[in-house]
Amino acid sequence: MKKYVCDVCGWVYDPETGDPDNGIAAGTSFEELPDDFTCPLCGVGKSEFSPEE
């Protein structure tokens, strides 16, 4: 599974760890995140993330 980086602040979503502080279980791919997922640091939506190179 691919990591995704927030284009605004640089926070990295790693599907291997998920985002447990916000109820996202480890093993959840970026595509499986809810449509209303937002970056936990700056609050932008999924459309502001890009796959990590």
PDB file of C-alpha atoms in Angstrom, residues 13-48:
ATOM      1  CA  TYR A  13      -0.536   9.032   5.769  1.00  0.00           C
ATOM      2  CA  ASP A  14       1.007   5.574   6.144  1.00  0.00           C
ATOM      3  CA  PRO A  15      -1.558   2.803   5.645  1.00  0.00           C
ATOM      4  CA  GLU A  16       0.593   0.378   7.654  1.00  0.00           C
ATOM      5  CA  THR A  17       0.011   2.452  10.801  1.00  0.00           C
ATOM      6  CA  GLY A  18      -3.262   4.190   9.876  1.00  0.00           C
ATOM      7  CA  ASP A  19      -4.294   7.145  12.032  1.00  0.00           C
ATOM      8  CA  PRO A  20      -5.323   5.549  15.339  1.00  0.00           C
ATOM      9  CA  ASP A  21      -5.748   8.924  17.072  1.00  0.00           C
ATOM     10  CA  ASN A  22      -8.589   9.627  14.621  1.00  0.00           C
ATOM     11  CA  GLY A  23     -10.137   6.155  14.474  1.00  0.00           C
ATOM     12  CA  ILE A  24      -8.404   4.922  11.303  1.00  0.00           C
ATOM     13  CA  ALA A  25      -7.179   1.346  11.826  1.00  0.00           C
ATOM     14  CA  ALA A  26      -3.780   0.105  10.699  1.00  0.00           C
ATOM     15  CA  GLY A  27      -4.026  -1.547   7.298  1.00  0.00           C
ATOM     16  CA  THR A  28      -6.534   0.984   5.916  1.00  0.00           C
ATOM     17  CA  SER A  29      -5.491   2.084   2.429  1.00  0.00           C
ATOM     18  CA  PHE A  30      -5.785   5.739   1.450  1.00  0.00           C
ATOM     19  CA  GLU A  31      -8.548   4.838  -1.012  1.00  0.00           C
ATOM     20  CA  GLU A  32     -10.552   3.245   1.831  1.00  0.00           C
ATOM     21  CA  LEU A  33     -10.475   6.394   3.967  1.00  0.00           C
ATOM     22  CA  PRO A  34     -13.871   8.077   4.342  1.00  0.00           C
ATOM     23  CA  ASP A  35     -14.625  10.903   1.901  1.00  0.00           C
ATOM     24  CA  ASP A  36     -14.665  13.366   4.805  1.00  0.00           C
ATOM     25  CA  PHE A  37     -11.143  12.403   5.977  1.00  0.00           C
ATOM     26  CA  THR A  38      -9.017  15.454   6.735  1.00  0.00           C
ATOM     27  CA  CYS A  39      -5.344  15.908   7.480  1.00  0.00           C
ATOM     28  CA  PRO A  40      -4.919  15.712  11.272  1.00  0.00           C
ATOM     29  CA  LEU A  41      -2.384  18.554  11.224  1.00  0.00           C
ATOM     30  CA  CYS A  42      -3.828  21.181   8.890  1.00  0.00           C
ATOM     31  CA  GLY A  43      -7.389  20.017   8.182  1.00  0.00           C
ATOM     32  CA  VAL A  44      -7.400  19.829   4.367  1.00  0.00           C
ATOM     33  CA  GLY A  45      -9.345  17.088   2.596  1.00  0.00           C
ATOM     34  CA  LYS A  46      -8.254  13.990   0.677  1.00  0.00           C
ATOM     35  CA  SER A  47      -8.029  15.930  -2.590  1.00  0.00           C
ATOM     36  CA  GLU A  48      -5.010  17.783  -1.177  1.00  0.00           C
TER      37      GLU A  48
END
